[in-house]
Amino acid sequence: MSKKKYSLLLSMILLMVSVKAQDISAISSQLNTVETGKYSYRQELKPMAGILVQFIVVQVDSKGKESESMYEFSFADIDKNTVRSLTKKDVILVQLLVGGKQKLIKKTTNNGDKISYANTLQLYATNAENGTQLAKSIKECIPEAQKKENSRLSLKGYQDHINWLVENLGDIDLPKKQIVQKASTTDMAGKLILEQTFATKNKSENQKREFNLAILNPNSIRYQITGEEFTISVDTRRSINGIKLFVDGKQKNYSKNIKFQATSITNGKDISKVLKKSIPLAIEAFEKQHPQDFTNQTALAFLNKVISNVSAS
């Protein structure tokens, strides 16, 4: 890369960081240390990669013992109508709720050893006026964050979507579990192979699933969060057992559900969006690959027929 191009790229990166920082500066400037009868709370809000932000709150008791909680989320996910200031006992809080009550706020505690997901977040205000101003600044930040969220992915056509899935399904390093994950394609339109290895301190298991995107139901795509794992769950159309499963190299029964592991909240939302658009594109690609005047219904019937002729050992 030439010196001129490098300088231009660096300037663009710095500009993006600057714009992101300015988006939340009004909120950050209004976050103060809050004193209550039993505790004090130190707060900090700062930008992360993409459109995520990190909120850090340190609770200190009367003996000086500190407890830190870190939250990762996007203002794009916050329901603007739920942002409000309220009083709870001896502290004024500013409440934020995720739209649709989805758990899209990642919470990390116990020095990084515990991860969970929530649908609500509370900031601390020094007084009623501070609470009102914080709520106002947050509400003003949400529309711009949603605009950026909607414009982040610009994929076109079947191949772009498939390539994105292959390139953006990554490994996950959790406090008590490590997940190695990758996807690959075949010559058949829509067909994917998803390999996942789940490793804990005492056990490791490899799972491989072979399936065609055309048999998945785009309306069944949902977030499924269990403890520290953030997954995107998808069912097959009409609940057919059309997903071929291998565990540690041995073929198991066919299943009707598949789960993709997300490396972050942003990655999880992107996987969900790309899958929803990939499924109808996979059907179209399959029809082009098999030019026998297939319709969506006949293509699905063909896939079901092929699947029904294979049995697990």
Short mmCIF file of C-alpha atoms in Angstrom, two decimals:
data_model
loop_
_atom_site.label_atom_id
_atom_site.label_comp_id
_atom_site.label_asym_id
_atom_site.label_seq_id
_atom_site.Cartn_x
_atom_site.Cartn_y
_atom_site.Cartn_z
CA MET A 1 0.00 0.00 0.00
CA SER A 2 1.36 3.42 -0.96
CA LYS A 3 2.05 6.04 1.68
CA LYS A 4 -0.71 8.25 0.24
CA LYS A 5 -3.33 5.46 0.34
CA TYR A 6 -2.26 4.48 3.87
CA SER A 7 -2.62 8.08 5.03
CA LEU A 8 -6.09 8.30 3.47
CA LEU A 9 -7.19 5.01 5.08
CA LEU A 10 -5.89 6.14 8.47
CA SER A 11 -7.76 9.44 8.14
CA MET A 12 -10.99 7.59 7.34
CA ILE A 13 -10.59 5.31 10.36
CA LEU A 14 -9.88 8.26 12.65
CA LEU A 15 -12.92 10.08 11.24
CA MET A 16 -15.15 7.07 11.89
CA VAL A 17 -13.89 6.80 15.47
CA SER A 18 -14.36 10.56 15.93
CA VAL A 19 -17.94 10.44 14.62
CA LYS A 20 -18.73 7.49 16.87
CA ALA A 21 -17.25 9.24 19.88
CA GLN A 22 -19.27 12.39 19.20
CA ASP A 23 -22.48 10.34 19.00
CA ILE A 24 -22.23 9.36 22.66
CA SER A 25 -20.26 12.32 24.03
CA ALA A 26 -23.41 14.09 25.24
CA ILE A 27 -24.37 11.01 27.24
CA SER A 28 -20.86 10.38 28.56
CA SER A 29 -20.49 13.96 29.79
CA GLN A 30 -23.60 13.56 31.94
CA LEU A 31 -22.48 10.36 33.67
CA ASN A 32 -21.16 11.15 37.15
CA THR A 33 -20.29 9.27 40.30
CA VAL A 34 -23.55 8.75 42.18
CA GLU A 35 -23.69 8.46 45.96
CA THR A 36 -26.46 6.61 47.81
CA GLY A 37 -26.95 5.50 51.39
CA LYS A 38 -25.08 2.21 50.99
CA TYR A 39 -23.16 2.47 47.75
CA SER A 40 -21.48 4.78 45.30
CA TYR A 41 -21.48 4.17 41.55
CA ARG A 42 -18.76 5.16 39.08
CA GLN A 43 -19.88 5.13 35.45
CA GLU A 44 -18.28 5.27 32.03
CA LEU A 45 -19.66 4.98 28.50
CA LYS A 46 -17.32 4.50 25.54
CA PRO A 47 -17.48 3.37 21.89
CA MET A 48 -16.50 -0.11 20.75
CA ALA A 49 -16.08 -1.67 17.31
CA GLY A 50 -18.85 -1.03 14.83
CA ILE A 51 -21.92 0.51 16.45
CA LEU A 52 -21.54 -1.17 19.84
CA VAL A 53 -20.92 0.80 23.00
CA GLN A 54 -19.64 -0.30 26.38
CA PHE A 55 -21.12 0.86 29.66
CA ILE A 56 -19.03 0.22 32.77
CA VAL A 57 -20.39 0.70 36.27
CA VAL A 58 -18.35 0.11 39.43
CA GLN A 59 -20.34 -0.32 42.64
CA VAL A 60 -18.43 0.54 45.83
CA ASP A 61 -19.81 -0.32 49.27
CA SER A 62 -19.19 1.49 52.56
CA LYS A 63 -16.08 -0.65 53.23
CA GLY A 64 -14.53 0.24 49.88
CA LYS A 65 -15.22 -3.13 48.24
CA GLU A 66 -15.67 -2.74 44.47
CA SER A 67 -17.82 -4.74 42.08
CA GLU A 68 -17.56 -4.01 38.35
CA SER A 69 -20.15 -4.78 35.68
CA MET A 70 -19.55 -4.24 31.95
CA TYR A 71 -22.35 -4.00 29.42
CA GLU A 72 -22.07 -4.18 25.62
CA PHE A 73 -25.01 -3.06 23.51
CA SER A 74 -26.16 -0.86 20.66
CA PHE A 75 -28.46 2.12 21.05
CA ALA A 76 -30.07 0.89 17.82
CA ASP A 77 -31.66 -1.94 19.81
CA ILE A 78 -33.13 0.29 22.51
CA ASP A 79 -36.85 1.07 22.36
CA LYS A 80 -36.96 4.87 22.42
CA ASN A 81 -40.38 4.86 24.10
CA THR A 82 -39.06 2.97 27.14
CA VAL A 83 -36.24 5.41 27.99
CA ARG A 84 -37.22 7.25 31.15
CA SER A 85 -35.95 8.49 34.49
CA LEU A 86 -37.37 6.88 37.63
CA THR A 87 -36.73 6.81 41.35
CA LYS A 88 -35.98 3.56 43.13
CA LYS A 89 -35.57 3.90 46.89
CA ASP A 90 -32.68 6.38 47.33
CA VAL A 91 -31.35 6.43 43.77
CA ILE A 92 -32.51 7.95 40.48
CA LEU A 93 -32.16 5.59 37.52
CA VAL A 94 -32.43 6.01 33.77
CA GLN A 95 -34.04 2.90 32.33
CA LEU A 96 -33.32 1.44 28.88
CA LEU A 97 -35.26 -1.52 27.45
CA VAL A 98 -34.45 -3.46 24.29
CA GLY A 99 -37.19 -3.50 21.67
CA GLY A 100 -39.28 -6.66 21.75
CA LYS A 101 -37.74 -7.54 25.13
CA GLN A 102 -34.92 -9.35 23.34
CA LYS A 103 -31.77 -10.07 25.33
CA LEU A 104 -29.35 -7.99 23.28
CA ILE A 105 -27.35 -6.50 26.15
CA LYS A 106 -24.25 -8.50 27.07
CA LYS A 107 -23.27 -8.32 30.73
CA THR A 108 -19.84 -9.36 31.99
CA THR A 109 -19.07 -9.63 35.73
CA ASN A 110 -16.76 -11.43 38.14
CA ASN A 111 -13.63 -10.10 36.42
CA GLY A 112 -14.74 -11.50 33.07
CA ASP A 113 -15.54 -14.99 34.37
CA LYS A 114 -19.33 -14.65 34.07
CA ILE A 115 -21.28 -13.68 30.94
CA SER A 116 -25.02 -13.26 30.65
CA TYR A 117 -27.51 -11.43 28.44
CA ALA A 118 -30.28 -9.06 29.44
CA ASN A 119 -33.02 -6.94 27.89
CA THR A 120 -32.73 -4.00 30.26
CA LEU A 121 -30.04 -1.60 31.45
CA GLN A 122 -29.99 1.12 34.09
CA LEU A 123 -27.78 4.20 34.28
CA TYR A 124 -27.42 6.22 37.49
CA ALA A 125 -28.33 9.89 37.82
CA THR A 126 -27.16 12.37 40.47
CA ASN A 127 -30.53 14.13 40.65
CA ALA A 128 -33.87 14.50 38.84
CA GLU A 129 -32.54 17.09 36.39
CA ASN A 130 -29.54 14.90 35.53
CA GLY A 131 -31.88 11.94 35.00
CA THR A 132 -34.11 13.94 32.66
CA GLN A 133 -31.16 15.20 30.62
CA LEU A 134 -29.65 11.71 30.35
CA ALA A 135 -32.94 10.28 29.10
CA LYS A 136 -33.20 13.11 26.57
CA SER A 137 -29.66 12.57 25.22
CA ILE A 138 -30.21 8.82 24.92
CA LYS A 139 -33.47 9.30 23.01
CA GLU A 140 -31.69 11.65 20.60
CA CYS A 141 -28.94 9.07 20.02
CA ILE A 142 -31.23 6.16 19.13
CA PRO A 143 -32.51 7.23 15.65
CA GLU A 144 -28.99 7.84 14.32
CA ALA A 145 -27.82 4.50 15.72
CA GLN A 146 -30.74 2.75 14.02
CA LYS A 147 -29.91 4.48 10.74
CA LYS A 148 -26.33 3.19 10.93
CA GLU A 149 -27.58 -0.28 11.87
CA ASN A 150 -29.80 -0.47 8.79
CA SER A 151 -27.03 0.63 6.43
CA ARG A 152 -24.20 -1.59 7.70
CA LEU A 153 -24.69 -4.64 5.44
CA SER A 154 -24.79 -4.11 1.69
CA LEU A 155 -24.87 -7.63 0.26
CA LYS A 156 -26.20 -8.38 -3.21
CA GLY A 157 -27.34 -11.72 -4.55
CA TYR A 158 -26.99 -15.33 -3.48
CA GLN A 159 -23.21 -15.63 -3.70
CA ASP A 160 -22.54 -12.50 -1.61
CA HIS A 161 -24.78 -13.85 1.17
CA ILE A 162 -23.24 -17.32 1.10
CA ASN A 163 -19.72 -15.89 1.12
CA TRP A 164 -20.62 -13.70 4.09
CA LEU A 165 -21.86 -16.70 6.09
CA VAL A 166 -18.70 -18.68 5.34
CA GLU A 167 -16.43 -15.78 6.27
CA ASN A 168 -18.27 -14.52 9.36
CA LEU A 169 -19.06 -17.65 11.35
CA GLY A 170 -16.18 -17.55 13.81
CA ASP A 171 -14.83 -19.11 16.98
CA ILE A 172 -16.17 -18.19 20.42
CA ASP A 173 -14.05 -18.09 23.57
CA LEU A 174 -16.28 -18.24 26.66
CA PRO A 175 -15.20 -18.42 30.32
CA LYS A 176 -16.15 -22.12 30.63
CA LYS A 177 -16.35 -23.25 27.02
CA GLN A 178 -14.58 -22.78 23.71
CA ILE A 179 -16.44 -23.19 20.42
CA VAL A 180 -14.66 -23.65 17.11
CA GLN A 181 -17.02 -23.00 14.21
CA LYS A 182 -16.77 -22.90 10.43
CA ALA A 183 -19.01 -23.24 7.41
CA SER A 184 -18.22 -24.46 3.92
CA THR A 185 -20.10 -24.83 0.65
CA THR A 186 -20.46 -27.55 -1.98
CA ASP A 187 -21.25 -27.61 -5.68
CA MET A 188 -24.96 -27.87 -4.94
CA ALA A 189 -26.72 -24.50 -4.74
CA GLY A 190 -27.78 -23.66 -1.20
CA LYS A 191 -25.97 -26.52 0.48
CA LEU A 192 -23.87 -25.72 3.55
CA ILE A 193 -21.74 -27.78 5.88
CA LEU A 194 -21.56 -26.40 9.42
CA GLU A 195 -18.85 -27.79 11.70
CA GLN A 196 -18.77 -26.93 15.40
CA THR A 197 -16.48 -28.20 18.14
CA PHE A 198 -17.59 -27.63 21.73
CA ALA A 199 -14.74 -27.92 24.25
CA THR A 200 -14.88 -27.64 28.03
CA LYS A 201 -12.25 -28.49 30.63
CA ASN A 202 -13.19 -32.18 30.64
CA LYS A 203 -14.88 -32.80 27.29
CA SER A 204 -14.71 -32.05 23.60
CA GLU A 205 -17.34 -32.90 20.99
CA ASN A 206 -17.35 -32.29 17.24
CA GLN A 207 -20.67 -31.79 15.48
CA LYS A 208 -21.13 -31.56 11.72
CA ARG A 209 -24.38 -30.68 9.98
CA GLU A 210 -25.13 -30.88 6.28
CA PHE A 211 -28.22 -29.14 4.96
CA ASN A 212 -29.63 -26.93 2.24
CA LEU A 213 -30.71 -23.41 3.05
CA ALA A 214 -33.75 -23.95 0.81
CA ILE A 215 -35.37 -26.26 3.37
CA LEU A 216 -35.14 -23.74 6.23
CA ASN A 217 -38.06 -21.60 7.34
CA PRO A 218 -37.04 -17.89 7.33
CA ASN A 219 -39.95 -17.05 9.65
CA SER A 220 -38.53 -19.35 12.34
CA ILE A 221 -35.24 -17.48 12.73
CA ARG A 222 -34.82 -16.32 16.32
CA TYR A 223 -32.24 -15.53 18.98
CA GLN A 224 -31.81 -18.32 21.50
CA ILE A 225 -29.69 -17.30 24.47
CA THR A 226 -28.77 -19.83 27.14
CA GLY A 227 -26.44 -18.64 29.86
CA GLU A 228 -23.32 -17.31 28.16
CA GLU A 229 -24.11 -18.66 24.67
CA PHE A 230 -25.69 -16.42 22.02
CA THR A 231 -27.14 -18.54 19.21
CA ILE A 232 -29.37 -18.02 16.18
CA SER A 233 -31.85 -20.86 15.90
CA VAL A 234 -33.61 -21.87 12.67
CA ASP A 235 -36.19 -24.60 12.00
CA THR A 236 -36.87 -26.47 8.77
CA ARG A 237 -40.03 -25.90 6.73
CA ARG A 238 -42.95 -27.98 7.95
CA SER A 239 -40.60 -29.36 10.64
CA ILE A 240 -39.12 -31.96 8.30
CA ASN A 241 -36.06 -33.83 9.54
CA GLY A 242 -33.81 -32.51 6.79
CA ILE A 243 -30.54 -31.67 8.56
CA LYS A 244 -27.94 -34.43 8.46
CA LEU A 245 -25.99 -34.69 11.72
CA PHE A 246 -22.64 -36.27 12.57
CA VAL A 247 -21.23 -36.35 16.12
CA ASP A 248 -17.52 -37.13 16.43
CA GLY A 249 -17.61 -38.61 12.92
CA LYS A 250 -20.62 -40.89 13.50
CA GLN A 251 -23.89 -40.21 11.73
CA LYS A 252 -26.87 -39.55 13.99
CA ASN A 253 -30.55 -39.04 13.30
CA TYR A 254 -31.65 -36.24 10.98
CA SER A 255 -32.90 -33.14 12.79
CA LYS A 256 -35.26 -30.23 12.10
CA ASN A 257 -33.34 -27.42 13.80
CA ILE A 258 -29.92 -25.82 13.46
CA LYS A 259 -28.11 -23.31 15.67
CA PHE A 260 -25.42 -20.86 14.59
CA GLN A 261 -23.11 -19.55 17.32
CA ALA A 262 -22.58 -15.77 17.42
CA THR A 263 -19.23 -14.22 18.29
CA SER A 264 -20.91 -10.98 19.46
CA ILE A 265 -24.29 -9.25 19.58
CA THR A 266 -23.57 -7.51 16.27
CA ASN A 267 -22.45 -10.77 14.67
CA GLY A 268 -25.61 -12.49 15.91
CA LYS A 269 -27.88 -9.82 14.45
CA ASP A 270 -25.98 -9.97 11.16
CA ILE A 271 -26.24 -13.77 10.97
CA SER A 272 -29.99 -13.48 11.52
CA LYS A 273 -30.37 -10.87 8.76
CA VAL A 274 -28.19 -12.72 6.26
CA LEU A 275 -29.94 -16.04 6.88
CA LYS A 276 -33.36 -14.48 6.38
CA LYS A 277 -32.31 -13.12 2.98
CA SER A 278 -30.22 -16.17 2.01
CA ILE A 279 -33.04 -18.71 2.19
CA PRO A 280 -35.20 -17.37 -0.70
CA LEU A 281 -32.02 -16.66 -2.67
CA ALA A 282 -30.94 -20.28 -2.16
CA ILE A 283 -34.25 -21.48 -3.60
CA GLU A 284 -33.74 -19.28 -6.66
CA ALA A 285 -30.16 -20.52 -7.07
CA PHE A 286 -31.35 -24.12 -6.80
CA GLU A 287 -33.97 -23.54 -9.49
CA LYS A 288 -31.34 -22.10 -11.83
CA GLN A 289 -29.06 -25.05 -11.20
CA HIS A 290 -31.90 -27.49 -11.98
CA PRO A 291 -33.72 -25.95 -14.97
CA GLN A 292 -36.73 -28.29 -15.01
CA ASP A 293 -39.30 -25.54 -14.50
CA PHE A 294 -39.07 -25.91 -10.74
CA THR A 295 -41.27 -23.69 -8.58
CA ASN A 296 -40.61 -23.06 -4.91
CA GLN A 297 -43.05 -25.84 -4.03
CA THR A 298 -41.66 -28.40 -6.48
CA ALA A 299 -38.08 -27.59 -5.51
CA LEU A 300 -38.93 -28.21 -1.86
CA ALA A 301 -40.80 -31.39 -2.78
CA PHE A 302 -37.72 -32.57 -4.69
CA LEU A 303 -35.49 -31.92 -1.67
CA ASN A 304 -37.90 -33.74 0.63
CA LYS A 305 -37.95 -36.72 -1.72
CA VAL A 306 -34.17 -36.91 -1.78
CA ILE A 307 -33.98 -36.68 1.98
CA SER A 308 -36.66 -39.33 2.52
CA ASN A 309 -34.63 -41.85 0.56
CA VAL A 310 -31.72 -41.64 3.00
CA SER A 311 -31.74 -43.18 6.47
CA ALA A 312 -29.34 -42.76 9.35
CA SER A 313 -27.29 -45.71 10.49
#
